[in-house]
Coordinates of C-alpha atoms and ligand atoms in Angstrom, one line a residue:
M79 CA -76.2 5.9 5.9
S80 CA -77.5 9.0 6.1
D81 CA -77.3 7.6 10.0
Y82 CA -74.1 8.8 10.0
Q83 CA -73.3 11.7 8.1
D84 CA -73.6 14.0 10.8
L85 CA -70.2 11.6 12.4
V86 CA -68.8 11.8 8.8
N87 CA -69.4 15.3 8.6
E88 CA -67.6 15.8 11.9
A89 CA -64.7 14.1 11.0
Q90 CA -64.4 15.6 7.2
A91 CA -64.3 19.2 9.7
R92 CA -62.1 18.1 12.0
I93 CA -59.3 16.3 10.1
G94 CA -60.3 19.5 7.4
A95 CA -58.7 21.3 10.8
A96 CA -55.6 19.5 11.4
A97 CA -53.1 21.6 12.3
D98 CA -50.1 19.1 11.0
L99 CA -49.1 15.3 10.4
T100 CA -48.9 14.8 14.5
A101 CA -52.9 15.7 15.1
L102 CA -53.9 14.2 12.1
E103 CA -52.0 11.0 13.6
A104 CA -54.1 11.5 16.1
L105 CA -57.5 11.4 14.7
R106 CA -56.7 8.6 12.8
V107 CA -56.4 6.6 16.3
E108 CA -59.1 8.2 17.0
Y109 CA -61.8 7.3 14.6
L110 CA -60.4 3.7 12.8
G111 CA -57.6 2.8 16.1
K112 CA -57.6 -0.2 17.4
Q113 CA -59.8 1.7 20.1
G114 CA -62.0 4.1 18.0
S115 CA -65.7 4.4 16.7
V116 CA -65.5 3.6 14.1
S117 CA -63.4 0.4 14.3
A118 CA -66.3 0.1 17.5
L119 CA -70.1 0.5 14.9
L120 CA -67.7 -2.7 12.7
K121 CA -67.3 -4.3 15.7
S122 CA -70.7 -3.8 17.0
L123 CA -72.0 -5.6 14.1
G124 CA -70.7 -9.1 15.1
A125 CA -73.3 -8.3 17.7
M126 CA -76.8 -7.4 15.4
A127 CA -78.9 -10.2 13.8
P128 CA -78.7 -11.1 10.9
D129 CA -81.8 -8.2 9.0
E130 CA -80.1 -5.5 11.1
R131 CA -76.8 -6.5 10.7
Q132 CA -77.6 -6.4 6.8
A133 CA -78.9 -3.2 6.7
K134 CA -76.6 -1.9 8.5
A135 CA -73.4 -3.0 7.7
P136 CA -73.0 -0.7 4.0
A137 CA -72.9 2.3 6.4
I138 CA -70.7 1.1 8.3
Q139 CA -68.4 0.1 6.2
A140 CA -68.8 3.0 3.8
L141 CA -68.2 6.1 6.5
R142 CA -65.2 3.8 7.5
Q143 CA -64.0 4.0 3.7
A144 CA -65.2 8.2 3.9
I145 CA -62.6 8.7 6.9
T146 CA -59.9 6.4 5.8
E147 CA -60.0 8.6 2.1
T148 CA -60.2 11.7 3.6
L149 CA -57.6 10.9 5.9
A150 CA -55.2 10.1 2.5
T151 CA -56.3 12.9 1.4
R152 CA -55.1 15.3 4.1
R153 CA -52.3 13.5 4.5
D154 CA -50.9 13.9 0.5
A155 CA -51.6 18.0 0.9
M156 CA -49.7 19.1 3.9
E157 CA -46.8 16.1 3.1
S158 CA -46.4 18.4 -0.1
A159 CA -47.0 21.4 1.5
E160 CA -44.0 20.2 3.6
L161 CA -41.8 19.1 0.6
E162 CA -42.7 22.7 -0.7
A163 CA -41.5 24.9 1.7
R164 CA -38.7 23.0 2.3
L165 CA -37.5 23.4 -1.3
A166 CA -39.0 27.8 -0.3
S167 CA -36.2 27.8 2.0
E168 CA -33.4 25.3 1.5
T169 CA -31.1 26.8 -1.7
L170 CA -28.1 25.2 -3.1
D171 CA -24.9 27.2 -3.3
L172 CA -23.4 25.9 -5.7
S173 CA -20.6 28.9 -5.7
L174 CA -19.5 27.1 -2.2
P175 CA -16.4 25.3 -2.8
A176 CA -16.3 20.9 -2.9
A177 CA -15.4 19.5 0.9
E178 CA -11.7 18.6 -0.3
T179 CA -10.6 15.0 -1.0
P180 CA -7.9 13.8 0.8
K181 CA -5.0 13.3 -1.3
G182 CA -2.2 10.3 -0.8
S183 CA 0.8 10.3 -2.3
V184 CA 4.1 8.0 -3.5
H185 CA 6.3 6.8 -0.2
P186 CA 9.7 8.3 -1.6
V187 CA 10.6 4.2 -1.2
S188 CA 8.2 2.8 -3.1
Q189 CA 9.0 5.8 -5.7
V190 CA 12.5 4.3 -6.0
M191 CA 11.2 1.1 -6.1
D192 CA 9.2 2.3 -9.7
E193 CA 12.2 4.2 -10.1
L194 CA 15.0 1.4 -9.8
A195 CA 12.7 -1.3 -12.3
E196 CA 12.5 1.5 -14.7
I197 CA 16.1 1.6 -14.6
F198 CA 17.2 -1.9 -15.0
A199 CA 14.1 -2.9 -17.0
D200 CA 15.7 -1.2 -19.5
L201 CA 18.4 -2.8 -19.4
G202 CA 17.0 -6.1 -20.1
F203 CA 16.2 -7.5 -16.5
N204 CA 13.8 -9.0 -14.7
V205 CA 12.1 -8.0 -10.8
A206 CA 12.0 -11.4 -9.3
T207 CA 10.7 -11.4 -5.9
G208 CA 10.5 -13.8 -3.1
P209 CA 9.1 -14.9 0.5
E210 CA 10.0 -12.4 3.5
I211 CA 9.5 -15.0 5.6
E212 CA 12.5 -17.0 4.5
D213 CA 13.6 -20.8 5.9
D214 CA 17.5 -20.5 7.0
W215 CA 18.8 -22.4 4.2
H216 CA 17.8 -20.0 2.0
N217 CA 19.0 -17.1 3.5
F218 CA 22.4 -18.2 5.0
S219 CA 23.6 -21.4 4.8
A220 CA 22.9 -21.6 0.1
L221 CA 24.9 -18.6 -0.1
N222 CA 28.1 -20.3 1.8
M223 CA 27.1 -19.8 4.9
P224 CA 26.3 -22.7 7.1
E225 CA 26.2 -23.0 10.9
S226 CA 29.0 -22.4 12.2
H227 CA 30.3 -19.2 10.2
P228 CA 31.0 -16.1 11.9
A229 CA 28.8 -13.8 9.0
R230 CA 25.8 -15.0 10.7
A231 CA 25.9 -13.6 13.8
M232 CA 27.0 -10.3 12.4
H233 CA 23.0 -10.5 10.2
D234 CA 21.3 -9.9 14.5
T235 CA 18.3 -12.7 12.7
F236 CA 15.1 -12.1 14.0
Y237 CA 14.2 -15.8 14.4
F238 CA 10.2 -18.1 14.2
P239 CA 9.7 -20.9 17.0
D240 CA 8.9 -23.3 14.4
A241 CA 11.1 -25.5 11.9
A242 CA 11.2 -25.2 8.6
E243 CA 10.2 -27.5 6.2
N244 CA 13.5 -29.2 6.0
G245 CA 14.2 -28.6 8.9
G246 CA 15.9 -25.8 9.6
R247 CA 14.8 -22.8 10.8
M248 CA 12.3 -20.0 9.8
L249 CA 12.9 -16.6 10.0
L250 CA 12.5 -13.2 8.5
R251 CA 15.2 -12.7 5.9
T252 CA 17.9 -10.3 6.5
H253 CA 18.6 -9.2 3.2
T254 CA 18.0 -9.5 -0.6
S255 CA 19.6 -12.6 -1.6
P256 CA 17.8 -15.2 -0.8
V257 CA 16.2 -14.4 -3.5
Q258 CA 19.7 -15.1 -5.8
V259 CA 19.3 -18.9 -5.2
R260 CA 15.7 -19.1 -5.5
T261 CA 15.6 -17.4 -9.1
M262 CA 18.3 -19.5 -10.1
L263 CA 16.7 -23.1 -8.8
A264 CA 13.3 -21.8 -10.4
H265 CA 14.5 -20.8 -13.5
G266 CA 17.8 -22.1 -14.4
A267 CA 20.0 -19.5 -16.2
P268 CA 20.8 -17.3 -18.0
V269 CA 19.5 -14.8 -15.6
R270 CA 19.3 -11.6 -15.6
I271 CA 17.0 -9.7 -12.0
I272 CA 16.5 -7.3 -9.2
A273 CA 14.4 -8.0 -6.2
P274 CA 13.5 -5.1 -4.2
G275 CA 11.4 -5.6 -0.5
R276 CA 12.2 -5.5 3.0
V277 CA 14.1 -7.1 5.2
Y278 CA 15.0 -7.3 8.6
R279 CA 17.4 -7.2 11.4
S280 CA 17.4 -6.5 15.3
D281 CA 19.6 -3.3 15.3
S282 CA 17.9 0.3 15.5
D283 CA 19.7 3.7 15.9
A284 CA 19.7 7.4 13.9
T285 CA 20.6 5.0 10.5
H286 CA 19.5 1.8 11.8
T287 CA 16.1 0.3 11.8
P288 CA 14.5 -3.5 11.9
M289 CA 12.7 -3.3 9.4
F290 CA 14.5 -1.6 6.1
H291 CA 14.4 -2.1 2.1
Q292 CA 17.4 -3.7 -0.2
V293 CA 17.3 -4.6 -3.6
E294 CA 19.2 -7.5 -5.2
G295 CA 21.0 -7.8 -8.5
L296 CA 21.5 -11.0 -10.1
V297 CA 23.8 -11.6 -14.1
I298 CA 24.4 -15.0 -14.9
D299 CA 25.5 -16.8 -17.9
R300 CA 28.4 -17.8 -19.4
D301 CA 30.9 -16.0 -19.7
I302 CA 30.7 -12.6 -16.9
H303 CA 33.1 -10.8 -15.5
L304 CA 34.0 -7.6 -13.7
G305 CA 33.4 -5.4 -16.4
H306 CA 30.2 -6.3 -16.8
L307 CA 29.7 -5.5 -12.8
K308 CA 31.6 -2.0 -12.8
W309 CA 29.8 -0.9 -16.0
T310 CA 25.8 -1.4 -15.4
L311 CA 27.0 -0.5 -11.7
E312 CA 27.4 2.7 -13.2
T313 CA 25.0 3.2 -16.0
F314 CA 22.8 2.3 -13.1
L315 CA 24.2 4.7 -10.6
K316 CA 24.2 7.4 -13.8
A317 CA 20.8 7.2 -14.5
F318 CA 19.4 6.4 -11.1
F319 CA 21.3 10.2 -9.8
E320 CA 20.4 11.4 -13.0
R321 CA 24.2 12.9 -13.1
E322 CA 27.6 12.3 -15.5
D323 CA 30.0 13.1 -13.7
I324 CA 29.2 9.5 -10.3
V325 CA 32.7 8.5 -9.8
L326 CA 32.7 4.8 -8.2
R327 CA 35.8 2.9 -6.5
L328 CA 35.5 -0.1 -6.3
R329 CA 37.2 -1.4 -3.4
P330 CA 38.0 -6.2 -2.1
S331 CA 35.5 -7.3 0.2
Y332 CA 34.3 -10.2 1.9
F333 CA 32.0 -11.5 1.7
P334 CA 30.3 -15.0 1.7
F335 CA 28.6 -15.4 -1.3
T336 CA 30.7 -13.6 -3.9
E337 CA 34.6 -14.6 -4.7
P338 CA 36.3 -11.6 -5.9
S339 CA 34.4 -9.3 -3.4
V340 CA 34.1 -6.2 -4.3
E341 CA 32.7 -2.1 -1.8
V342 CA 31.7 -0.2 -4.5
D343 CA 32.4 3.6 -2.7
V344 CA 30.7 7.2 -5.1
G345 CA 32.3 10.4 -5.0
F346 CA 30.4 13.4 -3.0
A347 CA 30.4 17.1 -2.2
I348 CA 29.1 18.5 0.8
E349 CA 27.2 21.8 -1.5
N350 CA 25.3 23.1 1.9
R351 CA 25.3 20.9 4.3
R352 CA 24.1 18.2 2.5
R353 CA 26.6 15.0 0.5
V354 CA 25.8 15.4 -2.9
L355 CA 27.4 12.6 -5.2
G356 CA 29.1 12.9 -8.0
G357 CA 33.3 13.5 -9.2
S358 CA 36.0 11.9 -8.1
G359 CA 36.2 11.7 -3.9
D360 CA 40.2 12.2 -4.5
A361 CA 39.5 15.5 -5.6
P362 CA 39.5 19.3 -3.7
G363 CA 37.1 19.2 -0.8
H364 CA 35.4 15.9 -2.4
G365 CA 35.1 11.8 -0.5
W366 CA 34.1 9.2 -1.1
M367 CA 31.0 7.0 0.7
E368 CA 30.3 3.6 0.5
L369 CA 27.6 2.8 -1.3
L370 CA 27.3 -1.3 -1.8
G371 CA 28.5 -4.6 -1.9
S372 CA 28.9 -6.8 -4.9
G373 CA 31.0 -9.3 -5.9
M374 CA 31.9 -12.6 -8.9
V375 CA 28.9 -15.1 -7.6
N376 CA 30.8 -17.1 -4.9
R377 CA 31.1 -20.8 -7.9
R378 CA 29.5 -22.9 -4.1
V379 CA 26.7 -20.8 -4.2
I380 CA 25.8 -21.3 -8.5
E381 CA 26.4 -24.8 -7.8
M382 CA 23.7 -24.9 -4.1
S383 CA 21.6 -23.3 -6.2
G384 CA 21.0 -26.1 -9.6
L385 CA 23.4 -25.4 -11.9
D386 CA 27.5 -26.0 -13.1
P387 CA 29.7 -23.9 -12.1
D388 CA 32.4 -24.4 -14.5
K389 CA 29.1 -23.7 -17.1
W390 CA 27.3 -20.3 -15.8
Q391 CA 28.7 -17.4 -13.8
G392 CA 27.8 -14.3 -12.7
F393 CA 28.2 -11.4 -10.7
A394 CA 25.7 -9.8 -8.0
F395 CA 25.4 -6.7 -5.7
G396 CA 22.8 -5.8 -3.0
V397 CA 22.4 -1.6 -1.9
G398 CA 20.4 -0.8 0.5
V399 CA 16.6 1.4 -1.7
D400 CA 15.8 3.6 2.1
R401 CA 19.8 5.0 1.6
L402 CA 19.1 5.6 -2.1
A403 CA 15.9 7.6 -1.8
M404 CA 17.8 9.4 1.6
L405 CA 21.3 9.9 -0.8
K406 CA 19.3 11.4 -3.6
Y407 CA 15.5 13.4 -2.5
G408 CA 17.4 14.7 0.8
M409 CA 16.2 13.2 3.5
D410 CA 18.5 12.3 7.1
D411 CA 16.5 10.8 9.8
L412 CA 16.2 6.9 8.3
R413 CA 13.5 6.1 11.1
A414 CA 10.8 9.1 9.9
F415 CA 10.3 7.3 6.2
F416 CA 8.4 4.7 8.9
D417 CA 6.7 6.5 10.9
G418 CA 3.4 6.6 9.7
D419 CA 3.9 11.2 9.8
V420 CA 1.8 12.3 6.8
R421 CA 2.9 16.0 7.0
W422 CA 6.7 14.4 6.2
L423 CA 4.3 12.6 3.7
R424 CA 3.7 15.3 2.3
H425 CA 6.3 16.7 2.2
Y426 CA 8.7 14.1 1.3
G427 CA 5.7 12.2 -1.1
F428 CA 5.7 12.2 -5.2
S429 CA 2.1 13.1 -7.2
F430 CA 1.1 9.1 -8.0
L431 CA 0.9 10.8 -11.6
D432 CA 4.7 11.4 -12.4
Q433 CA 5.6 8.0 -12.8
P434 CA 9.6 7.7 -13.5
T435 CA 10.5 7.1 -17.4
L436 CA 13.7 7.4 -18.8
S437 CA 13.3 9.0 -21.9
A438 CA 11.6 12.3 -18.9
G439 CA 14.1 12.0 -16.3
V440 CA 13.5 8.9 -14.2
G441 CA 13.5 11.2 -10.3
A442 CA 11.1 12.7 -9.2
R443 CA 10.0 16.3 -10.1
A444 CA 7.8 16.6 -7.0
Ligands
LIG577 N1 23.7 -9.3 1.1 C1 24.3 -8.2 2.1 C2 24.2 -7.7 3.1 O1 23.0 -7.1 2.8 C3 24.9 -7.2 0.7 C4 25.4 -7.5 -0.6 C5 27.2 -8.0 -0.7 C6 24.6 -8.1 -1.5 C7 27.1 -8.5 -2.4 C8 25.3 -9.3 -2.9 C9 26.9 -8.5 -3.2 O2 24.5 -9.6 -3.7 O3 27.0 -9.6 -3.3 O4 24.6 -6.8 4.0

């Protein structure tokens, strides 16, 4: 051992004087690395005669052990000193404001759909859904618009190139009315549903976007008549616009899937250059605005939906959700609904905590 005591002393002195971890690492390589001096001593054992090797090996091993331990101790000391220094110099200012978490808001279309679901749930309606990729039988034929029907041309339909399973064409549904047929086929009668959702038409200007939203209503039972339709629409619109003075005007109209068909107008006044619903459209300073289509479901639609039209009858209606949102919350450009501009959403969006309930007034307070 004593043969190497000088070497141990020198190494310990140099390790003790190393200024930092880099210097320490250089010393480790110098002594213990592949080309290091201690490694060379260990290798030299291999060339010795057995006697000599037995005599020197313990001292060389002890030397290596001593240098390894000295290095480890010094490294620990340096690392904790470094940590101490960081803890002393870095301070955490708990009074600084926290980083802001971006907060989303509920899109007016979603808000209005939630309000509709709430109002109609109170009247005993379920929410039904159907596919946005439809076949032309459900979208047109079953709604009494056969192949040659002129109303098909009015819908500016987006068609897919592939054929449907039933041989017809696939398309993006042009209205929510096919959900009427799907619901009757799947569940039979009686039926009380609304079906909100996206619809598509190849149409685009300030008041038309290629994708928009509708809500369909359908009631089928044994003795439903136009009076039920009028009461339901009145009750719905009063709850939705949160005004008792909503006045409706029913005009005869034509839709292939209803007979008779009625177009529903609602009275409004101009306040601050905005249309505000309420009052009779015939009152001074008022007017009528066309709001939705409806009627008694055509016998042929009931039949094609698998029900006996001598036993079952009812009413249906369809209305634009985007339009309802614009009228209620005062937004004037439909295209902004789908631009995805967060500034618009920040302005017109609603708090997710503000769930529509009938008891609190269904509308958002934001
Ligand atoms: N589906 C019609 C459209 O998109 C709207 C409509 C009118 C729906 C009358 C109805 C209805 O259910 O009875 O133009």
